[in-house]
PDB file of C-alpha atoms in Angstrom:
ATOM      1  CA  MET A   1      17.225 -36.862  38.130  1.00  0.00           C
ATOM      2  CA  SER A   2      20.258 -34.101  38.292  1.00  0.00           C
ATOM      3  CA  ILE A   3      20.718 -31.814  35.620  1.00  0.00           C
ATOM      4  CA  LYS A   4      23.982 -30.612  36.810  1.00  0.00           C
ATOM      5  CA  SER A   5      25.890 -31.921  33.639  1.00  0.00           C
ATOM      6  CA  ASP A   6      27.468 -28.621  32.054  1.00  0.00           C
ATOM      7  CA  SER A   7      29.264 -25.155  32.884  1.00  0.00           C
ATOM      8  CA  ARG A   8      26.117 -23.276  31.900  1.00  0.00           C
ATOM      9  CA  HIS A   9      24.405 -21.081  35.113  1.00  0.00           C
ATOM     10  CA  LEU A  10      22.075 -24.006  36.534  1.00  0.00           C
ATOM     11  CA  TYR A  11      18.651 -21.491  35.951  1.00  0.00           C
ATOM     12  CA  LEU A  12      19.782 -21.939  32.426  1.00  0.00           C
ATOM     13  CA  GLN A  13      19.650 -25.876  32.395  1.00  0.00           C
ATOM     14  CA  VAL A  14      16.519 -25.841  34.523  1.00  0.00           C
ATOM     15  CA  ILE A  15      14.809 -23.801  31.538  1.00  0.00           C
ATOM     16  CA  ASP A  16      15.814 -26.039  28.938  1.00  0.00           C
ATOM     17  CA  TYR A  17      15.114 -29.461  30.945  1.00  0.00           C
ATOM     18  CA  LEU A  18      11.684 -28.001  31.814  1.00  0.00           C
ATOM     19  CA  LYS A  19      10.930 -27.186  27.923  1.00  0.00           C
ATOM     20  CA  GLN A  20      12.235 -30.395  26.953  1.00  0.00           C
ATOM     21  CA  ASP A  21       9.794 -32.124  29.281  1.00  0.00           C
ATOM     22  CA  ILE A  22       6.845 -29.891  27.841  1.00  0.00           C
ATOM     23  CA  GLU A  23       7.723 -30.937  24.192  1.00  0.00           C
ATOM     24  CA  ALA A  24       7.829 -34.399  25.088  1.00  0.00           C
ATOM     25  CA  GLY A  25       4.491 -34.234  26.679  1.00  0.00           C
ATOM     26  CA  VAL A  26       5.568 -34.754  30.456  1.00  0.00           C
ATOM     27  CA  TYR A  27       3.365 -31.877  31.450  1.00  0.00           C
ATOM     28  CA  GLN A  28       0.592 -31.340  29.217  1.00  0.00           C
ATOM     29  CA  GLU A  29      -0.924 -28.106  28.259  1.00  0.00           C
ATOM     30  CA  ASN A  30      -2.949 -26.853  31.447  1.00  0.00           C
ATOM     31  CA  GLU A  31      -1.448 -29.086  33.745  1.00  0.00           C
ATOM     32  CA  LYS A  32      -0.131 -28.296  36.946  1.00  0.00           C
ATOM     33  CA  PHE A  33       3.690 -28.666  38.028  1.00  0.00           C
ATOM     34  CA  PRO A  34       4.699 -30.500  40.937  1.00  0.00           C
ATOM     35  CA  SER A  35       5.202 -28.156  43.919  1.00  0.00           C
ATOM     36  CA  GLU A  36       8.574 -25.957  43.927  1.00  0.00           C
ATOM     37  CA  PHE A  37       9.797 -28.155  46.954  1.00  0.00           C
ATOM     38  CA  ASP A  38       9.155 -31.539  44.952  1.00  0.00           C
ATOM     39  CA  LEU A  39      10.553 -30.123  41.237  1.00  0.00           C
ATOM     40  CA  ALA A  40      13.524 -28.430  43.000  1.00  0.00           C
ATOM     41  CA  LYS A  41      14.303 -32.146  44.614  1.00  0.00           C
ATOM     42  CA  LYS A  42      13.811 -33.812  41.529  1.00  0.00           C
ATOM     43  CA  LEU A  43      15.949 -31.539  39.435  1.00  0.00           C
ATOM     44  CA  GLY A  44      18.670 -31.255  42.401  1.00  0.00           C
ATOM     45  CA  VAL A  45      18.718 -27.596  42.402  1.00  0.00           C
ATOM     46  CA  SER A  46      17.850 -24.824  45.148  1.00  0.00           C
ATOM     47  CA  ARG A  47      14.323 -23.201  45.287  1.00  0.00           C
ATOM     48  CA  ALA A  48      15.887 -20.127  44.336  1.00  0.00           C
ATOM     49  CA  THR A  49      17.542 -21.537  41.182  1.00  0.00           C
ATOM     50  CA  LEU A  50      14.178 -23.047  40.273  1.00  0.00           C
ATOM     51  CA  ARG A  51      12.154 -19.825  40.888  1.00  0.00           C
ATOM     52  CA  GLU A  52      14.461 -17.681  38.716  1.00  0.00           C
ATOM     53  CA  ALA A  53      13.930 -20.385  35.812  1.00  0.00           C
ATOM     54  CA  LEU A  54       9.971 -20.259  36.490  1.00  0.00           C
ATOM     55  CA  ARG A  55       9.892 -16.400  36.348  1.00  0.00           C
ATOM     56  CA  ILE A  56      11.866 -16.531  33.095  1.00  0.00           C
ATOM     57  CA  LEU A  57       9.822 -19.443  31.394  1.00  0.00           C
ATOM     58  CA  GLU A  58       6.483 -17.235  32.544  1.00  0.00           C
ATOM     59  CA  GLU A  59       8.072 -14.268  30.966  1.00  0.00           C
ATOM     60  CA  GLU A  60       8.079 -16.203  27.741  1.00  0.00           C
ATOM     61  CA  ASN A  61       4.365 -16.992  28.231  1.00  0.00           C
ATOM     62  CA  ILE A  62       5.278 -20.990  28.374  1.00  0.00           C
ATOM     63  CA  ILE A  63       3.891 -20.969  31.764  1.00  0.00           C
ATOM     64  CA  ILE A  64       1.655 -19.239  34.303  1.00  0.00           C
ATOM     65  CA  ARG A  65       1.836 -18.796  38.003  1.00  0.00           C
ATOM     66  CA  ARG A  66      -1.263 -18.401  39.617  1.00  0.00           C
ATOM     67  CA  HIS A  67      -1.017 -16.988  43.216  1.00  0.00           C
ATOM     68  CA  GLY A  68      -1.745 -19.603  45.839  1.00  0.00           C
ATOM     69  CA  VAL A  69      -2.887 -22.114  43.349  1.00  0.00           C
ATOM     70  CA  GLY A  70       0.410 -23.182  41.673  1.00  0.00           C
ATOM     71  CA  THR A  71       2.403 -23.021  38.370  1.00  0.00           C
ATOM     72  CA  PHE A  72       0.464 -24.626  34.956  1.00  0.00           C
ATOM     73  CA  VAL A  73       1.765 -25.025  31.671  1.00  0.00           C
ATOM     74  CA  ASN A  74       0.430 -22.401  28.850  1.00  0.00           C
ATOM     75  CA  PRO A  75      -1.207 -23.868  25.777  1.00  0.00           C
ATOM     76  CA  LYS A  76       0.500 -23.148  22.766  1.00  0.00           C
ATOM     77  CA  PRO A  77      -0.906 -20.196  20.461  1.00  0.00           C
ATOM     78  CA  ARG A  78      -3.344 -21.867  17.912  1.00  0.00           C
ATOM     79  CA  PHE A  79      -2.996 -18.752  15.779  1.00  0.00           C
ATOM     80  CA  THR A  80      -0.066 -16.985  14.783  1.00  0.00           C
ATOM     81  CA  SER A  81       0.532 -14.171  12.298  1.00  0.00           C
ATOM     82  CA  GLY A  82       3.319 -11.703  11.183  1.00  0.00           C
ATOM     83  CA  ILE A  83       2.003  -8.507  12.263  1.00  0.00           C
ATOM     84  CA  GLU A  84       3.036  -6.884   9.409  1.00  0.00           C
ATOM     85  CA  GLN A  85       0.908  -8.941   7.119  1.00  0.00           C
ATOM     86  CA  LEU A  86      -2.520  -7.480   7.234  1.00  0.00           C
ATOM     87  CA  LYS A  87      -5.329 -10.429   7.711  1.00  0.00           C
ATOM     88  CA  SER A  88      -8.603 -10.363   9.133  1.00  0.00           C
ATOM     89  CA  VAL A  89      -9.506 -12.392  12.271  1.00  0.00           C
ATOM     90  CA  THR A  90     -11.480 -14.790   9.659  1.00  0.00           C
ATOM     91  CA  ASN A  91      -8.572 -15.764   7.709  1.00  0.00           C
ATOM     92  CA  MET A  92      -6.463 -16.283  10.678  1.00  0.00           C
ATOM     93  CA  ILE A  93      -8.877 -18.782  12.243  1.00  0.00           C
ATOM     94  CA  GLU A  94      -9.374 -20.479   8.568  1.00  0.00           C
ATOM     95  CA  GLU A  95      -5.538 -20.680   8.248  1.00  0.00           C
ATOM     96  CA  ALA A  96      -5.359 -22.552  11.453  1.00  0.00           C
ATOM     97  CA  GLY A  97      -7.714 -25.083  10.087  1.00  0.00           C
ATOM     98  CA  MET A  98     -10.824 -23.889  11.905  1.00  0.00           C
ATOM     99  CA  LYS A  99     -14.124 -22.632  11.452  1.00  0.00           C
ATOM    100  CA  PRO A 100     -14.614 -18.855  11.918  1.00  0.00           C
ATOM    101  CA  GLY A 101     -17.930 -17.887  13.116  1.00  0.00           C
ATOM    102  CA  THR A 102     -19.722 -14.357  14.695  1.00  0.00           C
ATOM    103  CA  ILE A 103     -21.585 -13.603  17.699  1.00  0.00           C
ATOM    104  CA  PHE A 104     -23.112 -10.052  17.040  1.00  0.00           C
ATOM    105  CA  LEU A 105     -23.601  -8.279  20.256  1.00  0.00           C
ATOM    106  CA  SER A 106     -24.567  -4.985  19.111  1.00  0.00           C
ATOM    107  CA  SER A 107     -24.615  -2.476  15.946  1.00  0.00           C
ATOM    108  CA  THR A 108     -25.536   1.070  16.530  1.00  0.00           C
ATOM    109  CA  ALA A 109     -24.939   4.500  14.769  1.00  0.00           C
ATOM    110  CA  GLN A 110     -23.760   7.720  17.047  1.00  0.00           C
ATOM    111  CA  GLU A 111     -22.476  10.706  16.753  1.00  0.00           C
ATOM    112  CA  PRO A 112     -18.508  11.081  16.429  1.00  0.00           C
ATOM    113  CA  THR A 113     -16.238  11.770  19.561  1.00  0.00           C
ATOM    114  CA  GLU A 114     -13.492  13.980  18.980  1.00  0.00           C
ATOM    115  CA  GLU A 115     -10.938  11.173  18.715  1.00  0.00           C
ATOM    116  CA  ASP A 116     -13.635   9.934  16.165  1.00  0.00           C
ATOM    117  CA  ILE A 117     -13.371  13.248  14.186  1.00  0.00           C
ATOM    118  CA  ARG A 118      -9.565  13.309  14.259  1.00  0.00           C
ATOM    119  CA  ARG A 119      -9.089   9.621  13.174  1.00  0.00           C
ATOM    120  CA  PHE A 120     -11.600   9.733  10.229  1.00  0.00           C
ATOM    121  CA  SER A 121     -11.070  13.598   9.409  1.00  0.00           C
ATOM    122  CA  CYS A 122     -15.019  13.619   9.507  1.00  0.00           C
ATOM    123  CA  SER A 123     -17.499  16.596  10.180  1.00  0.00           C
ATOM    124  CA  ALA A 124     -19.360  16.422  14.010  1.00  0.00           C
ATOM    125  CA  ASP A 125     -22.581  15.695  12.214  1.00  0.00           C
ATOM    126  CA  GLU A 126     -21.553  12.574  10.279  1.00  0.00           C
ATOM    127  CA  ARG A 127     -22.470   9.106  12.397  1.00  0.00           C
ATOM    128  CA  ILE A 128     -20.429   6.628  13.473  1.00  0.00           C
ATOM    129  CA  VAL A 129     -21.274   2.840  13.034  1.00  0.00           C
ATOM    130  CA  ILE A 130     -20.129   0.954  16.035  1.00  0.00           C
ATOM    131  CA  ILE A 131     -20.206  -2.906  15.592  1.00  0.00           C
ATOM    132  CA  GLU A 132     -19.553  -5.146  18.810  1.00  0.00           C
ATOM    133  CA  ARG A 133     -18.803  -8.768  17.635  1.00  0.00           C
ATOM    134  CA  VAL A 134     -17.292 -11.869  19.524  1.00  0.00           C
ATOM    135  CA  ARG A 135     -15.399 -14.202  16.930  1.00  0.00           C
ATOM    136  CA  THR A 136     -15.232 -17.885  17.470  1.00  0.00           C
ATOM    137  CA  ALA A 137     -13.250 -20.675  16.236  1.00  0.00           C
ATOM    138  CA  ASN A 138     -14.960 -24.103  16.080  1.00  0.00           C
ATOM    139  CA  GLY A 139     -17.621 -22.593  18.259  1.00  0.00           C
ATOM    140  CA  GLU A 140     -15.073 -21.272  21.076  1.00  0.00           C
ATOM    141  CA  PRO A 141     -15.006 -17.614  21.539  1.00  0.00           C
ATOM    142  CA  VAL A 142     -11.413 -16.165  20.812  1.00  0.00           C
ATOM    143  CA  VAL A 143     -11.544 -12.389  20.014  1.00  0.00           C
ATOM    144  CA  TYR A 144     -13.783  -9.510  21.453  1.00  0.00           C
ATOM    145  CA  CYS A 145     -13.937  -6.730  18.340  1.00  0.00           C
ATOM    146  CA  ILE A 146     -15.051  -3.187  18.577  1.00  0.00           C
ATOM    147  CA  ASP A 147     -15.431  -1.927  15.041  1.00  0.00           C
ATOM    148  CA  LYS A 148     -15.841   1.784  14.135  1.00  0.00           C
ATOM    149  CA  ILE A 149     -16.812   2.709  10.503  1.00  0.00           C
ATOM    150  CA  PRO A 150     -18.362   6.091   9.221  1.00  0.00           C
ATOM    151  CA  GLU A 151     -22.209   5.614   8.264  1.00  0.00           C
ATOM    152  CA  SER A 152     -21.520   7.298   4.650  1.00  0.00           C
ATOM    153  CA  ILE A 153     -18.976   4.285   3.852  1.00  0.00           C
ATOM    154  CA  LEU A 154     -21.611   1.564   4.463  1.00  0.00           C
ATOM    155  CA  SER A 155     -24.446   0.882   2.263  1.00  0.00           C
ATOM    156  CA  GLU A 156     -27.783   1.189   3.854  1.00  0.00           C
ATOM    157  CA  ASN A 157     -28.790  -2.477   4.391  1.00  0.00           C
ATOM    158  CA  PHE A 158     -24.954  -4.043   4.925  1.00  0.00           C
ATOM    159  CA  ASP A 159     -24.962  -7.809   5.674  1.00  0.00           C
ATOM    160  CA  ARG A 160     -24.153  -8.089   9.210  1.00  0.00           C
ATOM    161  CA  ASN A 161     -23.997 -11.868   8.906  1.00  0.00           C
ATOM    162  CA  ASP A 162     -20.767 -11.676   6.781  1.00  0.00           C
ATOM    163  CA  GLU A 163     -17.757 -13.099   8.882  1.00  0.00           C
ATOM    164  CA  SER A 164     -15.393 -10.344   7.459  1.00  0.00           C
ATOM    165  CA  LEU A 165     -15.648  -6.753   7.265  1.00  0.00           C
ATOM    166  CA  PHE A 166     -12.948  -6.451   4.820  1.00  0.00           C
ATOM    167  CA  ASP A 167     -15.028  -8.542   2.371  1.00  0.00           C
ATOM    168  CA  ILE A 168     -18.362  -6.290   3.165  1.00  0.00           C
ATOM    169  CA  LEU A 169     -16.585  -2.947   2.667  1.00  0.00           C
ATOM    170  CA  GLU A 170     -14.917  -4.290  -0.555  1.00  0.00           C
ATOM    171  CA  ARG A 171     -18.003  -5.806  -1.932  1.00  0.00           C
ATOM    172  CA  ASP A 172     -20.776  -3.424  -0.602  1.00  0.00           C
ATOM    173  CA  ALA A 173     -19.004  -0.211  -0.333  1.00  0.00           C
ATOM    174  CA  HIS A 174     -16.449  -0.877  -3.170  1.00  0.00           C
ATOM    175  CA  ARG A 175     -13.738   0.279  -0.526  1.00  0.00           C
ATOM    176  CA  LYS A 176     -10.650  -1.884  -0.392  1.00  0.00           C
ATOM    177  CA  ILE A 177      -8.583  -1.736   2.508  1.00  0.00           C
ATOM    178  CA  THR A 178      -4.755  -2.125   1.726  1.00  0.00           C
ATOM    179  CA  HIS A 179      -2.716  -1.483   4.829  1.00  0.00           C
ATOM    180  CA  ALA A 180      -3.331  -0.146   8.616  1.00  0.00           C
ATOM    181  CA  VAL A 181      -1.282   1.472  11.259  1.00  0.00           C
ATOM    182  CA  ALA A 182      -1.403  -0.621  14.123  1.00  0.00           C
ATOM    183  CA  GLU A 183      -0.176  -0.554  17.997  1.00  0.00           C
ATOM    184  CA  ILE A 184      -0.500  -3.781  20.564  1.00  0.00           C
ATOM    185  CA  GLU A 185      -0.228  -4.194  23.918  1.00  0.00           C
ATOM    186  CA  PRO A 186      -0.625  -6.799  26.612  1.00  0.00           C
ATOM    187  CA  ILE A 187      -3.292  -6.119  29.441  1.00  0.00           C
ATOM    188  CA  GLY A 188      -4.726  -8.234  32.475  1.00  0.00           C
ATOM    189  CA  TYR A 189      -7.995  -9.255  33.464  1.00  0.00           C
ATOM    190  CA  HIS A 190     -10.614  -6.889  31.625  1.00  0.00           C
ATOM    191  CA  GLU A 191     -13.880  -6.495  33.525  1.00  0.00           C
ATOM    192  CA  LYS A 192     -16.136  -6.741  30.431  1.00  0.00           C
ATOM    193  CA  VAL A 193     -14.218  -8.721  27.953  1.00  0.00           C
ATOM    194  CA  SER A 194     -12.442 -11.316  29.926  1.00  0.00           C
ATOM    195  CA  PRO A 195     -15.811 -13.062  30.877  1.00  0.00           C
ATOM    196  CA  ILE A 196     -17.244 -13.009  27.450  1.00  0.00           C
ATOM    197  CA  LEU A 197     -14.174 -14.980  26.209  1.00  0.00           C
ATOM    198  CA  ASN A 198     -14.245 -17.140  29.269  1.00  0.00           C
ATOM    199  CA  CYS A 199     -10.860 -16.110  30.188  1.00  0.00           C
ATOM    200  CA  SER A 200      -9.662 -16.890  34.100  1.00  0.00           C
ATOM    201  CA  PRO A 201      -8.725 -14.065  36.102  1.00  0.00           C
ATOM    202  CA  GLU A 202      -4.765 -14.716  35.532  1.00  0.00           C
ATOM    203  CA  ALA A 203      -5.085 -15.063  31.810  1.00  0.00           C
ATOM    204  CA  ALA A 204      -3.848 -12.012  29.725  1.00  0.00           C
ATOM    205  CA  LEU A 205      -5.281 -10.277  26.956  1.00  0.00           C
ATOM    206  CA  LEU A 206      -3.726  -8.723  23.486  1.00  0.00           C
ATOM    207  CA  VAL A 207      -5.112  -5.639  22.285  1.00  0.00           C
ATOM    208  CA  LEU A 208      -4.622  -4.657  19.041  1.00  0.00           C
ATOM    209  CA  LYS A 209      -5.655  -1.472  17.673  1.00  0.00           C
ATOM    210  CA  GLN A 210      -5.633  -0.708  14.110  1.00  0.00           C
ATOM    211  CA  MET A 211      -6.809   2.355  11.810  1.00  0.00           C
ATOM    212  CA  HIS A 212      -7.325   0.664   8.436  1.00  0.00           C
ATOM    213  CA  LEU A 213      -6.919   2.810   5.170  1.00  0.00           C
ATOM    214  CA  ASP A 214      -7.243   2.411   1.420  1.00  0.00           C
ATOM    215  CA  ASP A 215      -4.591   2.936  -1.261  1.00  0.00           C
ATOM    216  CA  TRP A 216      -5.592   6.672  -1.128  1.00  0.00           C
ATOM    217  CA  ASP A 217      -4.523   6.653   2.621  1.00  0.00           C
ATOM    218  CA  GLN A 218      -8.208   7.287   3.475  1.00  0.00           C
ATOM    219  CA  PRO A 219      -9.170   5.999   6.565  1.00  0.00           C
ATOM    220  CA  ILE A 220     -12.163   3.460   6.507  1.00  0.00           C
ATOM    221  CA  LEU A 221     -12.286   1.148   9.501  1.00  0.00           C
ATOM    222  CA  TYR A 222     -10.843   1.930  13.091  1.00  0.00           C
ATOM    223  CA  SER A 223     -10.646  -1.740  15.099  1.00  0.00           C
ATOM    224  CA  VAL A 224      -9.999  -2.585  18.823  1.00  0.00           C
ATOM    225  CA  ASN A 225      -9.551  -6.199  19.180  1.00  0.00           C
ATOM    226  CA  TYR A 226      -8.887  -8.199  22.379  1.00  0.00           C
ATOM    227  CA  PHE A 227      -7.123 -11.614  21.648  1.00  0.00           C
ATOM    228  CA  LYS A 228      -6.817 -14.320  24.243  1.00  0.00           C
ATOM    229  CA  ALA A 229      -3.301 -14.119  24.613  1.00  0.00           C
ATOM    230  CA  ASN A 230      -2.656 -17.848  25.286  1.00  0.00           C
ATOM    231  CA  MET A 231      -4.139 -18.569  21.523  1.00  0.00           C
ATOM    232  CA  PHE A 232      -2.611 -15.887  19.394  1.00  0.00           C
ATOM    233  CA  SER A 233       0.686 -14.756  18.588  1.00  0.00           C
ATOM    234  CA  PHE A 234       1.980 -11.977  16.674  1.00  0.00           C
ATOM    235  CA  HIS A 235       5.542 -11.436  15.317  1.00  0.00           C
ATOM    236  CA  VAL A 236       6.974  -8.978  13.324  1.00  0.00           C
ATOM    237  CA  LEU A 237       9.938  -9.239  10.692  1.00  0.00           C
ATOM    238  CA  ARG A 238      12.443  -6.179  11.094  1.00  0.00           C
ATOM    239  CA  LYS A 239      15.154  -5.576   8.636  1.00  0.00           C
ATOM    240  CA  ARG A 240      18.333  -3.532   9.099  1.00  0.00           C
ATOM    241  CA  VAL A 241      18.818  -0.430   7.292  1.00  0.00           C
TER     242      VAL A 241
END
């Protein structure tokens, strides 16, 4: 079927056509596209035009191209949140109608690094608790978490089985997190994290780093969370000033 039916650039028509096919279920999540030759022939466009359309679809995270293997439809994110909304991973999973779970990897207390001293404004002899966890949704690993909390904030026997550190801090330490300073960046394959999350070598990760604070702007929790990029989507509301 030829798509040469309007005056727009052909690659824009190809993008819309392929998006419609994906939306209609012609191509399912994780399904492989036809070869570039066959797809270009079907659409009645050159391979150069098709490649430009595929390049943009990949930038939009709609497809993923695996070198030497082919082009595949990316699954739609199951979890989405405004990054200006401070939600725990537990909340995000529950709001998607899935059951949150936690696999605890380790929990240790150690001397603070220079960066920890700067972040928490703590002394060099105040120990920092480091908790490594994998968060799951319906049993599937979706987030790898590293959390740092000054040992003085935690109760002596805090419950590591609680799904949410926010709840632990508010219930046991009487410290309520009200806001956070965050930065987010995409990365490729991570030698340690990607296998833990069952990611393919081509799958991207989103790294969210946050310093959580209370009403008095006191730093309480520093977290580094690695999200499966094909399952999580973050957006931000920006207002003109």
